[in-house]
Coordinates of C-alpha atoms and ligand atoms in Angstrom, one line a residue:
M1 CA -13.6 -25.8 -19.5
G2 CA -11.0 -28.5 -19.7
Q3 CA -8.0 -28.8 -22.1
A4 CA -7.4 -31.8 -24.3
P5 CA -6.1 -34.6 -22.1
T6 CA -3.4 -35.8 -24.6
G7 CA -0.9 -33.8 -26.8
W8 CA -0.4 -30.2 -26.9
P9 CA -3.1 -28.1 -28.6
A10 CA -2.1 -27.5 -32.2
P11 CA -0.7 -24.0 -32.9
R12 CA -3.5 -21.7 -34.1
A13 CA -2.9 -19.4 -37.1
R14 CA -2.5 -16.3 -35.0
G15 CA -1.2 -18.0 -31.9
L16 CA 2.2 -18.3 -30.5
P17 CA 2.9 -22.1 -30.1
L18 CA 4.5 -22.6 -26.8
H19 CA 6.5 -25.6 -25.4
W20 CA 5.6 -26.0 -21.8
P21 CA 7.1 -29.0 -20.1
I22 CA 10.2 -27.6 -18.4
V23 CA 9.8 -27.0 -14.7
T24 CA 12.6 -25.1 -13.0
E25 CA 13.9 -25.6 -9.5
P26 CA 11.1 -25.2 -7.0
I27 CA 11.3 -22.2 -4.8
Q28 CA 10.5 -23.4 -1.3
L29 CA 10.0 -20.7 1.3
A30 CA 11.1 -20.6 4.8
A31 CA 8.1 -21.6 6.7
P32 CA 5.5 -23.4 4.5
T33 CA 2.1 -23.0 5.9
T34 CA -1.4 -24.0 5.0
P35 CA -4.2 -21.5 5.5
D36 CA -6.1 -21.8 8.6
S37 CA -9.2 -19.7 9.0
S38 CA -9.5 -20.2 12.8
A39 CA -9.5 -17.1 14.8
S40 CA -6.4 -18.1 16.9
D41 CA -4.1 -19.0 13.9
P42 CA -0.9 -17.2 14.6
T43 CA 0.0 -17.4 10.9
W44 CA -3.2 -16.1 9.4
W45 CA -1.3 -13.2 7.8
R46 CA 1.2 -15.1 5.8
Q47 CA -1.0 -15.6 2.7
A48 CA -3.8 -13.2 3.6
V49 CA -5.6 -10.9 1.1
V50 CA -5.7 -7.5 2.7
Y51 CA -8.0 -4.8 1.5
Q52 CA -7.0 -1.2 2.2
I53 CA -9.7 1.2 3.2
Y54 CA -8.9 4.8 3.0
P55 CA -11.8 5.7 5.4
R56 CA -12.6 9.2 4.3
S57 CA -13.3 7.9 0.8
F58 CA -14.9 4.4 1.3
A59 CA -18.5 5.1 2.3
D60 CA -20.2 8.0 4.0
G61 CA -22.9 6.8 6.4
T62 CA -23.6 10.2 8.0
G63 CA -24.1 12.3 4.8
D64 CA -21.4 14.9 5.6
G65 CA -19.4 14.1 2.5
I66 CA -16.6 12.3 4.5
G67 CA -16.3 8.5 4.7
D68 CA -16.8 7.0 8.2
I69 CA -17.2 4.0 10.3
A70 CA -20.9 4.1 9.8
G71 CA -20.3 3.7 6.1
I72 CA -17.9 0.8 6.6
L73 CA -20.4 -0.8 8.9
A74 CA -23.0 -0.5 6.1
R75 CA -20.7 -2.0 3.6
I76 CA -19.4 -5.0 5.5
D77 CA -21.2 -7.3 3.0
H78 CA -19.2 -5.8 0.1
L79 CA -16.0 -6.8 1.9
S80 CA -17.4 -10.2 2.8
A81 CA -18.7 -10.9 -0.7
L82 CA -15.3 -9.8 -2.1
G83 CA -13.7 -12.4 0.1
V84 CA -10.8 -10.6 1.7
D85 CA -9.2 -11.9 4.8
A86 CA -8.3 -8.6 6.5
V87 CA -9.0 -4.9 6.2
W88 CA -6.1 -2.3 6.6
L89 CA -7.7 0.9 7.7
S90 CA -5.7 4.0 6.9
P91 CA -5.7 6.7 9.7
F92 CA -9.1 7.3 11.3
Y93 CA -7.7 9.3 14.2
P94 CA -8.6 13.0 15.0
S95 CA -6.7 15.1 12.4
A96 CA -6.8 18.4 10.6
L97 CA -6.2 16.4 7.4
A98 CA -3.1 18.3 6.5
D99 CA -1.9 15.0 5.0
G100 CA -5.1 12.9 4.6
G101 CA -5.1 11.8 8.3
Y102 CA -1.4 11.0 8.5
D103 CA -1.2 14.0 10.7
V104 CA -2.4 12.5 13.9
D105 CA -3.8 14.6 16.8
D106 CA -4.5 11.7 19.2
Y107 CA -3.4 8.1 18.6
R108 CA -5.9 6.7 20.9
D109 CA -9.1 8.1 19.6
V110 CA -11.4 8.3 16.6
D111 CA -11.9 11.5 14.5
P112 CA -15.5 12.6 15.4
R113 CA -16.2 13.0 11.7
I114 CA -15.4 9.4 11.3
G115 CA -17.1 8.0 14.4
T116 CA -16.4 7.2 18.0
L117 CA -14.6 4.5 19.8
D118 CA -17.9 2.6 20.4
E119 CA -18.4 2.5 16.7
F120 CA -14.8 1.4 16.2
D121 CA -15.6 -1.5 18.5
Q122 CA -18.8 -2.2 16.7
M123 CA -16.7 -2.4 13.5
V124 CA -14.3 -4.8 14.9
T125 CA -17.0 -7.0 16.1
A126 CA -18.8 -6.8 12.7
L127 CA -15.7 -7.6 10.7
H128 CA -14.7 -10.5 12.9
A129 CA -18.2 -11.9 12.7
V130 CA -17.7 -12.4 9.0
G131 CA -14.2 -13.6 9.4
I132 CA -12.3 -10.5 8.5
R133 CA -9.4 -9.2 10.5
L134 CA -8.5 -5.6 11.1
I135 CA -5.1 -4.0 10.8
V136 CA -4.9 -0.2 11.7
D137 CA -2.4 2.4 10.5
L138 CA 0.1 3.6 13.0
V139 CA 2.0 6.8 12.3
P140 CA 5.0 6.8 14.7
N141 CA 7.5 9.1 12.7
H142 CA 5.5 12.3 13.3
T143 CA 2.4 13.6 15.2
S144 CA 0.4 16.4 14.0
N145 CA 1.1 20.0 15.0
R146 CA -2.3 19.9 17.0
H147 CA -1.2 16.9 19.1
A148 CA -1.2 17.8 22.9
W149 CA 2.5 17.1 23.0
F150 CA 3.4 19.5 20.3
R151 CA 1.1 22.2 21.7
E152 CA 2.9 21.6 25.1
A153 CA 6.3 21.8 23.2
L154 CA 5.4 25.2 21.7
A155 CA 4.3 26.5 25.1
A156 CA 7.4 25.3 26.9
P157 CA 10.9 27.0 26.7
K158 CA 13.9 25.9 24.8
G159 CA 15.7 23.0 26.3
S160 CA 12.5 21.7 28.2
P161 CA 11.4 18.2 28.5
E162 CA 8.3 19.1 26.4
R163 CA 10.5 20.1 23.5
D164 CA 12.6 17.1 23.8
R165 CA 9.8 14.9 22.6
Y166 CA 10.3 16.5 19.2
I167 CA 13.4 17.7 17.3
F168 CA 14.1 21.3 18.1
R169 CA 17.3 23.2 17.1
D170 CA 18.4 26.8 17.3
G171 CA 18.4 28.8 14.2
V172 CA 21.7 29.7 12.6
G173 CA 23.3 32.7 10.7
P174 CA 24.2 36.1 12.1
N175 CA 20.6 36.8 13.4
G176 CA 20.0 33.1 14.3
D177 CA 16.9 33.2 12.0
Q178 CA 18.1 30.8 9.3
P179 CA 17.1 27.1 9.4
P180 CA 19.7 24.7 11.0
S181 CA 20.4 23.1 7.6
D182 CA 19.3 23.3 3.9
W183 CA 17.4 20.0 4.0
V184 CA 14.3 19.6 1.9
A185 CA 11.1 17.9 3.1
M186 CA 9.3 15.1 1.3
F187 CA 6.4 17.4 0.3
G188 CA 8.7 20.3 -0.7
G189 CA 10.1 23.2 1.2
S190 CA 12.5 23.2 4.2
T191 CA 12.5 20.3 6.7
W192 CA 12.7 23.1 9.5
E193 CA 10.0 25.3 10.6
P194 CA 10.7 28.4 12.9
V195 CA 8.6 28.7 16.1
G196 CA 9.3 32.3 16.7
D197 CA 11.7 32.1 19.6
G198 CA 14.9 31.4 17.7
Q199 CA 14.2 27.7 17.4
F200 CA 13.1 25.5 14.6
Y201 CA 11.5 22.1 14.7
F202 CA 12.2 19.2 12.2
H203 CA 9.5 17.7 9.8
L204 CA 10.3 15.1 7.2
F205 CA 6.9 15.6 5.7
A206 CA 4.6 18.7 5.9
P207 CA 5.1 21.4 8.5
E208 CA 1.9 20.2 10.2
Q209 CA 3.8 16.8 10.8
P210 CA 6.5 17.5 13.4
D211 CA 8.9 14.5 13.8
L212 CA 9.1 12.8 17.1
N213 CA 12.3 12.3 18.8
W214 CA 12.8 8.6 19.2
D215 CA 15.8 9.1 21.4
N216 CA 13.3 10.2 24.1
P217 CA 12.1 7.2 26.3
E218 CA 8.6 8.9 26.7
V219 CA 8.1 8.5 23.0
H220 CA 8.9 4.7 23.2
E221 CA 6.5 4.4 26.3
D222 CA 3.6 6.2 24.5
F223 CA 3.8 4.0 21.4
L224 CA 3.8 0.8 23.5
R225 CA 0.7 2.1 25.2
T226 CA -0.9 2.8 21.8
L227 CA 0.0 -0.7 20.6
R228 CA -1.7 -2.1 23.7
F229 CA -4.7 0.3 23.4
W230 CA -5.8 -1.0 20.0
S231 CA -4.7 -4.6 20.6
D232 CA -6.9 -4.7 23.7
R233 CA -9.8 -3.5 21.5
G234 CA -9.4 -6.6 19.2
V235 CA -7.3 -5.0 16.4
D236 CA -5.4 -7.8 14.7
G237 CA -2.4 -5.9 13.4
F238 CA -0.6 -2.7 12.5
R239 CA 0.6 -1.0 9.3
V240 CA 3.6 1.0 10.4
D241 CA 3.9 4.3 8.5
V242 CA 7.4 5.5 7.3
A243 CA 8.8 2.6 9.4
H244 CA 12.3 3.3 8.1
G245 CA 12.3 7.0 9.3
L246 CA 12.1 7.0 13.0
A247 CA 15.7 6.7 14.1
K248 CA 17.8 9.8 13.2
D249 CA 21.2 11.1 13.7
L250 CA 20.9 14.9 13.8
S251 CA 24.1 15.5 15.6
E252 CA 25.8 18.7 14.5
P253 CA 27.3 19.8 12.2
L254 CA 24.5 18.7 9.8
A255 CA 25.9 18.0 6.4
P256 CA 24.6 19.9 3.4
W257 CA 21.6 18.3 1.6
A258 CA 23.5 17.5 -1.5
E259 CA 25.8 15.4 0.6
V260 CA 23.0 13.7 2.5
Q261 CA 21.3 12.8 -0.7
A262 CA 24.3 11.4 -2.1
I263 CA 24.9 8.9 0.8
T264 CA 24.5 5.4 -0.4
A265 CA 26.2 3.3 2.2
D266 CA 23.9 1.1 4.2
G267 CA 22.5 2.6 7.3
A268 CA 24.7 5.8 6.8
S269 CA 21.8 8.3 6.0
P270 CA 21.2 10.5 9.0
I271 CA 17.4 10.2 8.5
W272 CA 16.4 7.0 6.6
D273 CA 16.8 3.3 7.4
R274 CA 19.3 3.7 10.2
D275 CA 20.3 0.5 11.9
E276 CA 19.1 1.8 15.3
V277 CA 15.6 1.8 14.0
H278 CA 15.4 -2.0 14.5
E279 CA 15.8 -1.5 18.3
I280 CA 12.4 0.2 18.3
Y281 CA 10.6 -2.7 16.6
R282 CA 12.4 -5.3 18.7
E283 CA 10.9 -3.5 21.7
W284 CA 7.4 -3.7 20.1
R285 CA 7.6 -7.4 19.4
P286 CA 7.0 -8.6 22.9
V287 CA 3.9 -6.4 23.2
L288 CA 2.5 -7.8 19.9
D289 CA 3.4 -11.3 21.0
S290 CA 1.7 -10.9 24.4
Y291 CA -1.7 -11.3 22.6
T292 CA -3.4 -14.4 21.3
P293 CA -2.9 -14.8 18.4
P294 CA 0.1 -12.4 18.3
R295 CA -0.7 -9.1 16.8
T296 CA 0.9 -8.6 13.3
A297 CA 2.7 -5.7 11.8
V298 CA 3.8 -4.7 8.4
A299 CA 6.4 -2.0 7.8
E300 CA 6.0 0.6 5.2
A301 CA 9.8 0.9 4.6
W302 CA 10.9 2.4 1.3
V303 CA 14.3 0.8 1.6
E304 CA 16.6 -1.0 -0.8
T305 CA 15.4 -4.5 -1.3
H306 CA 18.3 -6.1 0.5
R307 CA 17.6 -3.9 3.5
R308 CA 14.1 -5.1 4.0
P309 CA 14.5 -8.5 5.7
P310 CA 15.2 -7.1 9.3
Y311 CA 12.0 -5.1 9.3
A312 CA 10.0 -8.3 8.3
S313 CA 11.9 -10.6 10.7
P314 CA 9.8 -12.3 13.4
E315 CA 11.8 -10.5 16.1
E316 CA 10.6 -7.2 14.6
L317 CA 7.4 -6.3 12.7
G318 CA 7.0 -9.7 11.0
Q319 CA 6.3 -8.4 7.5
A320 CA 7.4 -5.5 5.2
F321 CA 5.8 -4.1 2.1
N322 CA 7.4 -5.0 -1.2
F323 CA 6.8 -2.1 -3.5
D324 CA 8.9 -3.3 -6.3
L325 CA 5.9 -3.9 -8.7
L326 CA 4.8 -0.3 -8.3
G327 CA 7.7 0.8 -10.4
S328 CA 7.6 -2.2 -12.9
D329 CA 6.5 -2.1 -16.5
F330 CA 3.8 -4.7 -17.6
D331 CA 6.8 -6.8 -18.6
A332 CA 7.2 -10.6 -18.1
Q333 CA 11.0 -10.4 -17.4
Q334 CA 10.7 -7.6 -14.9
F335 CA 7.9 -9.4 -13.1
R336 CA 9.8 -12.6 -13.0
L337 CA 12.9 -11.0 -11.6
I338 CA 10.9 -9.1 -8.9
I339 CA 9.0 -12.2 -7.9
T340 CA 12.1 -14.4 -7.7
E341 CA 14.1 -11.9 -5.7
N342 CA 11.3 -11.2 -3.3
L343 CA 10.5 -14.8 -2.5
A344 CA 14.2 -15.4 -1.8
L345 CA 14.2 -12.3 0.4
A346 CA 11.1 -13.4 2.3
A347 CA 12.8 -16.6 2.9
T348 CA 15.8 -15.0 4.5
S349 CA 13.7 -13.1 7.0
G350 CA 11.3 -16.0 7.7
S351 CA 8.4 -13.8 6.6
S352 CA 6.1 -14.2 3.7
S353 CA 6.4 -11.7 0.8
T354 CA 3.9 -9.0 0.3
W355 CA 2.6 -8.0 -3.1
V356 CA 1.1 -4.5 -3.9
L357 CA 0.0 -2.9 -7.3
S358 CA -1.9 0.1 -5.9
N359 CA -2.4 2.1 -2.7
H360 CA -3.3 5.5 -1.6
D361 CA 0.1 7.0 -2.5
V362 CA 0.5 6.0 -6.1
V363 CA -1.3 6.3 -9.5
R364 CA -3.9 3.4 -9.7
H365 CA -2.4 0.4 -11.6
R366 CA -5.2 0.4 -14.3
T367 CA -4.1 3.8 -15.3
R368 CA -0.3 3.1 -15.1
Y369 CA -0.7 0.2 -17.3
G370 CA -2.6 2.2 -19.8
L371 CA 0.3 4.5 -20.3
P372 CA 2.9 4.2 -23.0
R373 CA 6.2 2.5 -21.9
K374 CA 9.5 4.2 -22.5
G375 CA 10.2 4.4 -26.2
E376 CA 6.5 3.9 -27.2
P377 CA 4.8 6.8 -28.9
G378 CA 3.5 9.3 -26.4
D379 CA 6.0 8.3 -23.7
L380 CA 6.2 11.4 -21.6
L381 CA 9.5 11.2 -19.8
P382 CA 12.9 10.1 -21.0
D383 CA 13.0 7.9 -17.8
G384 CA 11.0 4.6 -18.5
L385 CA 10.6 3.8 -14.8
E386 CA 9.1 7.2 -14.1
S387 CA 6.5 6.8 -16.9
Q388 CA 5.5 3.4 -15.5
T389 CA 4.9 4.7 -12.0
G390 CA 2.6 7.2 -13.6
R391 CA 4.2 10.1 -11.9
G392 CA 5.8 11.5 -15.0
W393 CA 2.4 11.5 -16.7
L394 CA 0.9 13.3 -13.6
L395 CA 3.6 15.9 -13.7
A396 CA 2.9 16.4 -17.5
G397 CA -0.7 17.3 -16.5
A398 CA -2.2 13.8 -17.0
P399 CA -3.0 14.2 -20.7
E400 CA -6.0 11.9 -21.5
T401 CA -4.6 11.4 -25.1
S402 CA -1.7 9.4 -23.8
I403 CA -3.8 6.8 -22.1
D404 CA -5.2 3.6 -23.4
R405 CA -7.9 2.7 -20.9
A406 CA -9.0 -0.6 -22.3
R407 CA -5.4 -1.8 -22.5
G408 CA -4.9 -0.5 -18.9
L409 CA -7.7 -2.6 -17.5
R410 CA -6.7 -5.7 -19.5
R411 CA -3.2 -5.5 -18.1
A412 CA -4.4 -4.5 -14.7
T413 CA -6.6 -7.6 -14.3
A414 CA -3.9 -9.8 -15.8
A415 CA -1.4 -8.5 -13.3
T416 CA -3.8 -8.7 -10.4
L417 CA -4.6 -12.4 -11.0
L418 CA -0.8 -13.1 -11.4
L419 CA -0.3 -11.4 -8.0
L420 CA -3.1 -13.2 -6.4
A421 CA -1.6 -16.5 -7.4
L422 CA 1.7 -15.8 -5.7
P423 CA 2.8 -17.2 -2.4
G424 CA 2.6 -14.5 0.4
S425 CA 0.0 -11.8 1.1
A426 CA -1.7 -9.6 -1.4
Y427 CA -2.7 -6.0 -0.6
L428 CA -5.6 -4.6 -2.5
Y429 CA -6.5 -0.9 -2.6
Q430 CA -10.2 0.1 -2.4
G431 CA -11.7 0.6 -5.8
E432 CA -9.3 -1.6 -7.7
E433 CA -12.0 -4.4 -7.5
L434 CA -14.1 -1.9 -9.6
G435 CA -11.2 -1.3 -12.0
L436 CA -11.2 2.4 -11.1
D437 CA -8.8 4.6 -13.1
E438 CA -7.0 7.5 -11.5
V439 CA -9.2 10.7 -11.5
T440 CA -7.2 13.5 -13.2
D441 CA -9.6 16.4 -13.6
I442 CA -9.9 17.6 -10.0
P443 CA -10.1 21.4 -9.9
D444 CA -7.2 22.9 -8.0
D445 CA -9.4 24.5 -5.4
R446 CA -10.8 21.0 -4.5
R447 CA -7.4 19.3 -4.1
Q448 CA -6.3 18.2 -0.6
D449 CA -2.9 16.6 -1.0
P450 CA 0.0 18.6 0.5
T451 CA 2.1 17.5 -2.4
F452 CA 0.0 19.7 -4.6
F453 CA 0.1 22.7 -2.3
R454 CA 3.8 22.5 -1.6
N455 CA 4.7 22.1 -5.3
A456 CA 2.3 24.5 -6.8
G457 CA 1.8 24.0 -10.5
V458 CA 4.3 21.2 -10.6
D459 CA 2.8 18.1 -8.9
V460 CA -0.9 17.4 -8.7
G461 CA -0.3 15.0 -6.0
R462 CA -2.2 11.8 -4.8
D463 CA -5.9 12.9 -4.8
G464 CA -6.7 11.1 -7.9
C465 CA -6.5 7.7 -6.3
R466 CA -8.4 8.9 -3.2
V467 CA -11.7 9.9 -4.9
P468 CA -14.7 8.5 -2.9
L469 CA -16.0 5.1 -4.2
P470 CA -19.1 4.7 -6.6
W471 CA -21.6 2.4 -5.1
V472 CA -24.6 3.1 -7.4
P473 CA -24.8 4.6 -10.9
D474 CA -26.3 7.9 -10.0
G475 CA -27.1 10.4 -7.1
P476 CA -25.0 13.3 -5.8
S477 CA -22.0 11.0 -4.9
Y478 CA -22.9 7.8 -6.6
G479 CA -24.0 6.3 -3.4
F480 CA -21.0 7.2 -1.5
G481 CA -23.1 9.2 0.8
S482 CA -26.5 11.1 0.7
G483 CA -24.8 14.3 -0.4
P484 CA -21.8 15.3 -2.5
A485 CA -18.4 13.8 -1.6
H486 CA -15.4 15.6 -0.2
L487 CA -13.5 15.1 -3.4
P488 CA -15.4 15.4 -6.7
Q489 CA -16.2 12.3 -8.6
P490 CA -16.1 12.2 -12.4
A491 CA -19.3 11.4 -14.4
W492 CA -17.7 8.0 -15.5
F493 CA -17.7 6.8 -12.0
G494 CA -21.3 5.8 -12.2
S495 CA -20.8 3.2 -14.8
L496 CA -18.2 1.5 -12.7
S497 CA -20.3 1.5 -9.6
V498 CA -20.7 -1.6 -7.4
A499 CA -24.3 -1.8 -8.3
N500 CA -23.7 -1.8 -12.1
Q501 CA -20.9 -4.4 -11.7
E502 CA -23.0 -6.5 -9.4
V503 CA -25.4 -7.4 -12.2
D504 CA -22.7 -7.9 -14.8
P505 CA -21.1 -11.3 -14.4
S506 CA -18.3 -10.3 -16.7
S507 CA -17.4 -7.3 -14.5
T508 CA -14.1 -6.6 -12.8
L509 CA -15.9 -7.0 -9.5
H510 CA -17.0 -10.5 -10.3
L511 CA -13.5 -11.4 -11.5
Y512 CA -12.0 -10.3 -8.2
R513 CA -14.6 -12.1 -6.2
T514 CA -14.1 -15.4 -8.2
A515 CA -10.4 -15.0 -7.9
L516 CA -10.4 -14.5 -4.2
A517 CA -12.8 -17.5 -3.7
A518 CA -10.7 -19.7 -5.9
R519 CA -7.5 -18.5 -4.2
R520 CA -9.0 -19.4 -0.8
E521 CA -9.7 -22.9 -2.1
L522 CA -6.3 -23.4 -3.9
Q523 CA -4.0 -21.8 -1.4
A524 CA -1.5 -24.3 0.2
A525 CA 2.1 -24.3 1.1
E526 CA 4.1 -21.2 0.2
S527 CA 6.1 -22.6 -2.7
L528 CA 6.3 -21.8 -6.3
E529 CA 7.8 -23.5 -9.4
W530 CA 8.5 -21.6 -12.5
I531 CA 7.3 -23.3 -15.7
E532 CA 9.5 -22.4 -18.7
S533 CA 7.0 -21.4 -21.3
G534 CA 9.4 -21.1 -24.3
S535 CA 8.4 -17.5 -24.8
P536 CA 9.9 -14.4 -23.1
L537 CA 6.4 -12.9 -23.1
V538 CA 4.7 -15.6 -21.1
L539 CA 5.2 -16.1 -17.5
A540 CA 3.9 -19.3 -15.9
F541 CA 4.3 -21.0 -12.5
R542 CA 2.9 -23.9 -10.5
R543 CA 1.8 -23.8 -7.0
P544 CA 0.9 -26.7 -4.7
N545 CA -2.6 -28.3 -5.3
G546 CA -2.0 -28.4 -9.1
W547 CA -2.6 -24.7 -9.3
T548 CA -1.0 -23.1 -12.4
S549 CA -1.0 -19.4 -13.3
V550 CA -0.1 -18.4 -16.9
T551 CA 0.2 -14.7 -17.8
N552 CA 0.6 -13.6 -21.5
F553 CA 2.3 -10.2 -21.4
G554 CA 2.3 -10.1 -25.2
T555 CA -0.5 -9.3 -27.5
D556 CA -0.8 -12.5 -29.6
P557 CA -2.7 -15.4 -28.2
V558 CA -0.7 -18.4 -26.8
D559 CA -1.4 -22.0 -26.3
L560 CA -1.9 -23.2 -22.7
P561 CA -0.6 -26.2 -20.9
F562 CA -3.0 -28.9 -19.7
G563 CA -5.5 -28.2 -17.0
E564 CA -8.9 -27.4 -16.1
V565 CA -9.5 -23.6 -16.4
V566 CA -10.4 -22.1 -13.0
L567 CA -10.7 -18.5 -14.2
S568 CA -9.1 -16.1 -16.8
S569 CA -8.9 -12.3 -16.9
Q570 CA -10.1 -12.4 -20.6
P571 CA -12.2 -15.1 -22.2
L572 CA -10.1 -17.8 -23.8
V573 CA -10.4 -17.9 -27.6
D574 CA -10.4 -21.4 -29.2
G575 CA -8.6 -22.7 -26.0
Q576 CA -5.9 -20.1 -26.3
L577 CA -5.0 -17.3 -23.9
P578 CA -5.4 -13.9 -25.5
G579 CA -2.8 -11.2 -25.1
E580 CA -2.5 -9.2 -21.9
A581 CA -4.3 -11.9 -19.9
T582 CA -3.8 -14.3 -17.1
V583 CA -5.4 -17.8 -16.7
W584 CA -5.5 -20.1 -13.6
L585 CA -5.5 -23.7 -14.4
R586 CA -5.9 -26.7 -12.1
A587 CA -4.3 -30.0 -12.9
Ligands
GLC1 C1 3.3 7.3 4.3 C2 1.8 7.4 3.9 C3 1.6 8.6 3.1 C4 2.0 9.8 4.0 C5 3.3 9.7 4.5 C6 3.5 10.6 5.7 O1 4.1 7.3 3.2 O2 1.5 6.3 3.1 O3 0.3 8.8 2.6 O4 1.8 11.0 3.4 O5 3.6 8.5 5.1 O6 2.9 10.2 6.8

């Protein structure tokens, strides 16, 4: 559908007339690239669409209720039809699942419940055969407490080389039975766990996740070996878990927790984002670069925005997650600020920006956007940012009444199309292509997330975004596997199944497919020009190739600039863009 070639469309009765012609200064990024789908392209990641598979919940090929490689192999055509450039596979390593697989027993093997190394190789081949690259999750901050090293550390005496791979300290107090400090772990409780001989070990996350000592050269050696192990098997890149946590300064005396938490100076925290952490990634880079094409890496670094560039620099990991949109309202001005800031930031590191709306740690964005904003009726927390991350709503018991699901989906697809039109790489989380909502009614005795167990009755945790995918409308696990799934799926999952959406051209699945195909065709240099729409509720920008994206964050329909409509998240009405919708136009 094309727009009238001359003159602006006349304002409609209900519509918001906009004045479109002003184009602001172009934002030109550091290293403009055009996409190259050839296997050896060293810049393939710069504007890739990466799809996160949380393997235990994607597809169960063996019928034991747990997703696995056989399931992924059986669903390669879903990934291919979706049109993603790469898959990021969350941990698939042997694990007791104390933290969903982020407690790794062995970094160079596959959990037997998930498959074998041979099957892993088959998966790499099958993905590559359809032009999809593979990024694996690497967890260098901590092992699991079942890792061979940790078992050796427990069996060895105080002061031994085995204990030096971890962080052990003597207990304090008159009897030496008190933890070395009052520090609180991420999932609740003390960061120190006694081992029964007067010593305690340190863990930033669950007690089953002892932190490694990155001052120990053996730890460095072992991770270089792991990088080579998977790179040799054809893995294209790594997602680096808690990348900002590895370097620590635990020299004594340890400051009280209240003081540690109050530290704001750059690089001054004893546990997070210390400057020395960058030496580790500088050591990794030559290994990554020794492959053709160089292996990529992306840092999961929850650091202040201005501290992100070094992680993303070409001398280190090359890319870093930008989580800024996860805490943003569905709000034009917030989005614009975040986009502008992050494009500028990516330019300073020479990397491309990354865009994320959902992942396995946060409330799904469809659900977040269905929640009331601060100040709106039903707002659950006095802090608006909290309510938009969805956490406040989860803490309040996730009341159904406070959620507007249709609005959530409208806003989610509008935000997704906006995100997919930005320069840089887009990270999608499994199930968002189906418009899945967060699952809230998981019985306590079926929950798995340590956040729930270590904060009993306070925080339900992250299981609601990790519920196994629905592939067909019925059956014991909606086609996830032949039997029930490891986390219970709600009855409404069936209606959102892949099979149902496959036959509905207006489905979210088809919107994602069309968008990814169009993006692939339109994507060119990494530049963006804002177009001043004349309304604070409408965000519009132009990309090379005559590609324009317009998002209406308001609720009234708005006029559009000229251009052929490529796709829109809601049908246009009389040539106007309805509220809470995005359209892509081509000049
Ligand atoms: C990362 C992961 C999260 C995990 C934590 C500890 O933040 O994304 O799922 O719980 O690290 O490994």
